[in-house]
Tab-separated table of C-alpha atoms in Angstrom:
chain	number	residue	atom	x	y	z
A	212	UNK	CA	-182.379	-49.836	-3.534
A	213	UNK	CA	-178.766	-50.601	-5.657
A	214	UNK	CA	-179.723	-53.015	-8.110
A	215	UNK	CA	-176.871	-55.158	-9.896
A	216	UNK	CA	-177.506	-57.234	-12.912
A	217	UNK	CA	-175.546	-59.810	-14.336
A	218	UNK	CA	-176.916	-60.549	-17.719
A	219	UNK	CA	-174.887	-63.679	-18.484
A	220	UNK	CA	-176.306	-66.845	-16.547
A	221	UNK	CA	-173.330	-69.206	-18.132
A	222	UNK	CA	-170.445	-68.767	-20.187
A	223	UNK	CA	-167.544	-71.164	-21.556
A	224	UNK	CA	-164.261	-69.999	-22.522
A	225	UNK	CA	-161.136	-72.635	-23.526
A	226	UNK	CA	-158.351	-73.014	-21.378
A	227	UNK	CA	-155.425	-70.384	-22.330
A	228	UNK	CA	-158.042	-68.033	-23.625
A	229	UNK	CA	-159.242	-65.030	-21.827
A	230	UNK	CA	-163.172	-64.139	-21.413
A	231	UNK	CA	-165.257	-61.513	-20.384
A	232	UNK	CA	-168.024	-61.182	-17.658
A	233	UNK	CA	-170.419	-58.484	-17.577
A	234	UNK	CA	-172.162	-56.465	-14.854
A	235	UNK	CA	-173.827	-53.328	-14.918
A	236	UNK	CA	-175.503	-51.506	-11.645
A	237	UNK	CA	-178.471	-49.026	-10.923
A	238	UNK	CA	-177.488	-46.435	-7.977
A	239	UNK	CA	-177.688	-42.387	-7.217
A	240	UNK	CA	-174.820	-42.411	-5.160
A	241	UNK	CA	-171.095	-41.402	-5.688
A	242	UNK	CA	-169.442	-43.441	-3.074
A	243	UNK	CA	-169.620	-46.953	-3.777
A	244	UNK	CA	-167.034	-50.015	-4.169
A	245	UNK	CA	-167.819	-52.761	-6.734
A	246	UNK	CA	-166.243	-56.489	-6.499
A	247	UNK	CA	-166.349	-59.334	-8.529
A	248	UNK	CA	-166.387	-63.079	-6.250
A	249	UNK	CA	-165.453	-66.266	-7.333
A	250	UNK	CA	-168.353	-69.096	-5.929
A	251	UNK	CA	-166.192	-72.362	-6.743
A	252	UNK	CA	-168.103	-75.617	-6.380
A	253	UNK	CA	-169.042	-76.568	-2.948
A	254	UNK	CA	-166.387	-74.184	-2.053
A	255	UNK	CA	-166.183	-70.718	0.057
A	256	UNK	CA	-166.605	-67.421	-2.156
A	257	UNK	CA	-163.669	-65.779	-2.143
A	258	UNK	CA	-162.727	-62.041	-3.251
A	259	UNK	CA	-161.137	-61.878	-7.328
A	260	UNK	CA	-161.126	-58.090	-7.688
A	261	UNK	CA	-161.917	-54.503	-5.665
A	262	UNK	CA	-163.066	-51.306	-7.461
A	263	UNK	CA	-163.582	-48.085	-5.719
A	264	UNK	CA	-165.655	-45.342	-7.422
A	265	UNK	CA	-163.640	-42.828	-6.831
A	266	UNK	CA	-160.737	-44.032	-8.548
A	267	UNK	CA	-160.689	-43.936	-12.512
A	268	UNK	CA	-158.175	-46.470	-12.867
A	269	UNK	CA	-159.222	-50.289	-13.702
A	270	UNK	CA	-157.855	-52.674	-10.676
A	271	UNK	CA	-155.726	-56.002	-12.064
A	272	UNK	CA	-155.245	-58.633	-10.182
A	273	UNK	CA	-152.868	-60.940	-12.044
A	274	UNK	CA	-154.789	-62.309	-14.906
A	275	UNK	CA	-157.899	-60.475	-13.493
A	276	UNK	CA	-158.741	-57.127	-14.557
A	277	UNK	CA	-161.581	-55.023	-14.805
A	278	UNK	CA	-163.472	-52.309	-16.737
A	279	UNK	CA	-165.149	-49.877	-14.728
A	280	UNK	CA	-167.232	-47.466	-16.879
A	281	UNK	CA	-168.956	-45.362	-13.859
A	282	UNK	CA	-170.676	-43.196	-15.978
A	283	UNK	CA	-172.203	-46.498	-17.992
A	284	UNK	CA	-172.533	-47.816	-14.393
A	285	UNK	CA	-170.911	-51.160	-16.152
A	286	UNK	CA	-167.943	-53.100	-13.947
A	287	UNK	CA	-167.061	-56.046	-16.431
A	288	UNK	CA	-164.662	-58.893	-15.604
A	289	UNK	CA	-161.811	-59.975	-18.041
A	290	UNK	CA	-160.302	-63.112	-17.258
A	291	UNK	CA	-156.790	-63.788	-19.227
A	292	UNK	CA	-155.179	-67.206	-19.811
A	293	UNK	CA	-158.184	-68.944	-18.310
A	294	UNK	CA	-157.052	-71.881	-16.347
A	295	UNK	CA	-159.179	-75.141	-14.975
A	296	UNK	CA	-159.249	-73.671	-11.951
A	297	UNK	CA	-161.195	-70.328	-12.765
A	298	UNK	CA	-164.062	-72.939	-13.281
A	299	UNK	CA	-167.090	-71.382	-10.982
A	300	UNK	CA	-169.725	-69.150	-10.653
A	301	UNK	CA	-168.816	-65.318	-10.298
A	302	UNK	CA	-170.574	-63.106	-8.713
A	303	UNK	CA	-170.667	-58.788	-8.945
A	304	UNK	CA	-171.220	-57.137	-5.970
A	305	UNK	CA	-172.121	-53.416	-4.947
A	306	UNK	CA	-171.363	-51.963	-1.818
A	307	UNK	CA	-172.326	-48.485	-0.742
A	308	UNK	CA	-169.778	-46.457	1.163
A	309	UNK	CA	-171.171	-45.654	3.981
A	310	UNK	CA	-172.689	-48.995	5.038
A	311	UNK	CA	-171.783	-52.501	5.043
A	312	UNK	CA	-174.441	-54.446	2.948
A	313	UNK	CA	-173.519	-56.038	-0.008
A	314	UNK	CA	-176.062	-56.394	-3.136
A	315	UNK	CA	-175.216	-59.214	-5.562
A	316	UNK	CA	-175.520	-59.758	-9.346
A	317	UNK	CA	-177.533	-63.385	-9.972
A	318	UNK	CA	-174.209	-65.112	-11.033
A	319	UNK	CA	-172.496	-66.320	-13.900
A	320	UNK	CA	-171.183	-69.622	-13.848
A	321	UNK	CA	-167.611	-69.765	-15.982
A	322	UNK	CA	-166.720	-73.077	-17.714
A	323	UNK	CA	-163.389	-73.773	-18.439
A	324	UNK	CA	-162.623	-76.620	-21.596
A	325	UNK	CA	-159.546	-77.707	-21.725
B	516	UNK	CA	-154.282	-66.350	10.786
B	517	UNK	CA	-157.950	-68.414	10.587
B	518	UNK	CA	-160.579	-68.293	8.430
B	519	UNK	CA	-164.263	-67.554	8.674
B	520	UNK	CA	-165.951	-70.842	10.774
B	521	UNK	CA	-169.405	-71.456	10.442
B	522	UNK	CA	-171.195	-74.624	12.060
B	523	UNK	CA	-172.871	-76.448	11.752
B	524	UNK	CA	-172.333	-77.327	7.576
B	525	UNK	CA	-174.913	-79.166	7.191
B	526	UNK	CA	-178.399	-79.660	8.893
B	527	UNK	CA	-181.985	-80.773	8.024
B	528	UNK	CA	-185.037	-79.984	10.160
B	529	UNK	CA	-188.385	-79.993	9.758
B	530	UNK	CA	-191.421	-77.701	9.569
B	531	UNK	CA	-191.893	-75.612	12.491
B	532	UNK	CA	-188.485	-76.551	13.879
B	533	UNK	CA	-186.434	-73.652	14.621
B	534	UNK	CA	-182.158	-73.484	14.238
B	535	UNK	CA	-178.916	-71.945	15.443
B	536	UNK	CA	-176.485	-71.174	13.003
B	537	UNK	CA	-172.568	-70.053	14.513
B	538	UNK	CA	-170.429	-67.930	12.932
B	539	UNK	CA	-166.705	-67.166	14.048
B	540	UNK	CA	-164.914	-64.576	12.087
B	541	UNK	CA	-161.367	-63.750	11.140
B	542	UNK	CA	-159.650	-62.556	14.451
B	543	UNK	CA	-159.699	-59.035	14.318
B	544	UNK	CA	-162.680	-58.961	12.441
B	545	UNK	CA	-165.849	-56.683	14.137
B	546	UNK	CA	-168.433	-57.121	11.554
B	547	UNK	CA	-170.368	-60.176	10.702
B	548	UNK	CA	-172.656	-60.229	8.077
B	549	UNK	CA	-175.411	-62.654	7.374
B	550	UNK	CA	-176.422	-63.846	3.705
B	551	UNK	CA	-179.154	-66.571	2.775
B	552	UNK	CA	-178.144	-68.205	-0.797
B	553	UNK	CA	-180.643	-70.161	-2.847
B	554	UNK	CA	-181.299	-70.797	-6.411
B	555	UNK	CA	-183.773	-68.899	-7.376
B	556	UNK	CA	-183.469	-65.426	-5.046
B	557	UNK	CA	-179.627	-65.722	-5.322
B	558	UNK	CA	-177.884	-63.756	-2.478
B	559	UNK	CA	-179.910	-62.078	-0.145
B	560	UNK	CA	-178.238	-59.919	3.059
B	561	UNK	CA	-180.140	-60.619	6.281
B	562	UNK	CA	-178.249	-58.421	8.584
B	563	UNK	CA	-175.128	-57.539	9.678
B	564	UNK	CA	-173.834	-57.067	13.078
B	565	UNK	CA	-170.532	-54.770	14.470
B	566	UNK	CA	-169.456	-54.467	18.055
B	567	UNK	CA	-172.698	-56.437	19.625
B	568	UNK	CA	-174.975	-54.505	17.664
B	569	UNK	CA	-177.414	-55.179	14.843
B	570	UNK	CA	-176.258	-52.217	12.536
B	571	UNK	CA	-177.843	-53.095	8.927
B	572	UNK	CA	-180.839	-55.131	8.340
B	573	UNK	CA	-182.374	-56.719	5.219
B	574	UNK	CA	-185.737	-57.857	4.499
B	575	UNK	CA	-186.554	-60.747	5.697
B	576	UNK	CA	-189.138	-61.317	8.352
B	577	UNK	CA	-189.071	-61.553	12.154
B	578	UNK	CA	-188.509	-65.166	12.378
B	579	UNK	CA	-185.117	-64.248	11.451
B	580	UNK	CA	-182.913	-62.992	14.073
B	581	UNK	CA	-179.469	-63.009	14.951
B	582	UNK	CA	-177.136	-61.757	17.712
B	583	UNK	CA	-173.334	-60.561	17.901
B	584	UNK	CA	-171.215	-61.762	21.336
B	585	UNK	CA	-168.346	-59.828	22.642
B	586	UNK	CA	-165.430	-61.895	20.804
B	587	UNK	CA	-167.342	-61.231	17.654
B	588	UNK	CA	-168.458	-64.451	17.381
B	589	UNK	CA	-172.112	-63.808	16.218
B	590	UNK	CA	-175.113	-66.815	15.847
B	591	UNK	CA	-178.272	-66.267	13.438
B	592	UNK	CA	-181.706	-67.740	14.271
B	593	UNK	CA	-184.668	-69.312	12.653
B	594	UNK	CA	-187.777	-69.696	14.165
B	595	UNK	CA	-190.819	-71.756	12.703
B	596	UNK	CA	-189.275	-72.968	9.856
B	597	UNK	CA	-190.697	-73.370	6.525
B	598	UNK	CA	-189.806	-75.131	3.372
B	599	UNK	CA	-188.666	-71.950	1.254
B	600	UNK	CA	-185.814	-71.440	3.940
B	601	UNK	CA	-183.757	-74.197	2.840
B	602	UNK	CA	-180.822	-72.388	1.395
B	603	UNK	CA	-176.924	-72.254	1.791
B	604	UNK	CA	-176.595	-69.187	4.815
B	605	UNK	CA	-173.460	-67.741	4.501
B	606	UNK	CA	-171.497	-65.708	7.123
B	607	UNK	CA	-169.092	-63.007	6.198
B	608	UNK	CA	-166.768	-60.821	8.752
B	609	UNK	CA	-164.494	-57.457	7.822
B	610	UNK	CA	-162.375	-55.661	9.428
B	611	UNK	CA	-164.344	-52.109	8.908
B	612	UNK	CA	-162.574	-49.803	6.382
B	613	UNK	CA	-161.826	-52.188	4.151
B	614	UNK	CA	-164.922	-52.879	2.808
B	615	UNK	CA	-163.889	-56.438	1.862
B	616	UNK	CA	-165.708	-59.255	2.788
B	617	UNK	CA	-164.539	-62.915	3.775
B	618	UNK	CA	-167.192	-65.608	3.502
B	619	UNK	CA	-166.893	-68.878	5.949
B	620	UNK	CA	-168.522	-72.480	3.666
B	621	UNK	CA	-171.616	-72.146	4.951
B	622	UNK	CA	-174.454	-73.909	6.550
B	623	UNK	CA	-176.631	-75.751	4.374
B	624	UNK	CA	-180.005	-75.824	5.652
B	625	UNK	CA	-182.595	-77.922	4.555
B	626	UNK	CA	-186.177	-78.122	5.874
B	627	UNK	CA	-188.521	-80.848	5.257
C-alpha cells in the first residue's frame, strides 16, 4: 500500500515570511497525483495545491508552490508571505491514477505569529 | 453552485447504538468518498461509492457500510458501536477525471 509521511507534526513561521512543509511518499507506480490540503480549525479541508506525476513542472498557486522531486518521491509545500489565515493543519495526500482513494500524510499543523 | 452537505454535524450515541450519516455532494458530482478522522489514526478512507456502486473499499470492518442513491446522495452506516469510533467522518464527492476532492464539515461522532 502508498504510504505518505509527513515528518513535521507542528511548525511556526511569522507573518510575511514564507515556510516550508515536507512530505515524502513510498509507491511502485508511475501514475499518481499528489495534493497538499489545508484542515483549518473546525473548518472543511479544502484543496491548496495539485501535482500530477507526469508533469515535471512544480504547480503554484499564488503564494503556494511546490517541489516535486519524483525520483526522491518528496512533494514539499512552500508557503510565501504567510498570512493569519494560512493558520491550520496541512495535510499531503497521494492518489493513484487509476482509482479514487486518497492516502494521507499525519498532518502538520502551521502557526502563523504575527 | 453548493457545497458538499453532510448531516447530521454533530451526534453522540452510545455503545451498541448504531448511526446514519448523509452525505450530499456537489451537483454534478458521481463519486462520494467516505473518510473517518481521529487523532491518533489520522485519515483513514472507508470506501468510496460512484454511480450506486461501492467501487473502492478500505479496511475497516463489516460494521461499516455505506450505500450510494441515484442523485448521488450517498449515507454511511455504523452498526454496534464502540468507543474507538468516535471520530470526525468526513464525506468527499468528485466529479471523476479530476481527481480532486471536495470535503463537506463533517459529522462528529462521539460514542459513549
Amino acid at each position: 500500500a502508498q504510504t505518505v509521511t509527513q515528518s513535521q507534526p507542528e511548525m511556526s513561521v511569522q507573518e510575511a515570511e514564507t515556510v516550508t512543509l515536507s512530505c515524502t511518499y513510498d509507491t511502485s507506480e508511475s501514475d499518481y497525483y499528489l495534493f497538499w490540503y489545508k484542515q483549518p480549525p473546525s473548518r472543511q479541508m479544502i484543496l491548496v495545491i495539485r501535482q500530477e506525476a507526469y508533469k515535471q513542472q512544480n504547480a503554484t498557486e499564488n503564494r503556494f508552490s511546490v517541489n516535486f522531486q519524483k525520483a526522491a518521491k518528496s512533494f514539499s509545500l512552500k508557503i510565501s508571505d504567510s498570512q493569519l489565515g494560512d493558520a491550520a493543519m496541512y495535510f499531503c495526500a497521494y492518489r493513484s491514477g487509476g482509482f479514487n482513494k486518497f492516502y494521507f500524510g499525519s498532518g502538520t499543523k502551521l502557526n502563523v505569529k504575527p | 453552485k453548493a457545497g458538499v452537505t453532510q448531516t447530521p454535524r454533530y451526534l453522540i450515541k452510545t455503545r451498541g447504538q448504531q448511526v446514519t450519516l448523509s452525505c450530499s455532494p456537489i451537483s454534478g458530482h458521481r463519486s462520494v468518498s467516505w473518510y473517518q478522522q481521529t487523532p491518533g489514526q489520522g485519515l483513514q478512507f472507508l470506501f468510496e461509492y460512484f454511480s450506486e456502486t461501492q467501487r473502492n473499499k478500505g479496511n475497516f470492518p463489516g460494521r461499516f457500510s455505506g450505500r450510494q442513491f441515484s442523485n448521488s446522495r450517498s449515507e454511511m452506516n455504523v452498526s454496534t458501536l464502540e468507543l474507538g469510533d468516535s471520530a470526525l467522518y468526513l464525506c468527499a464527492s468528485s466529479w471523476q477525471g479530476s481527481g480532486e476532492l471536495f470535503f463537506g464539515e463533517g459529522s462528529r461522532l462521539t460514542v459513549l
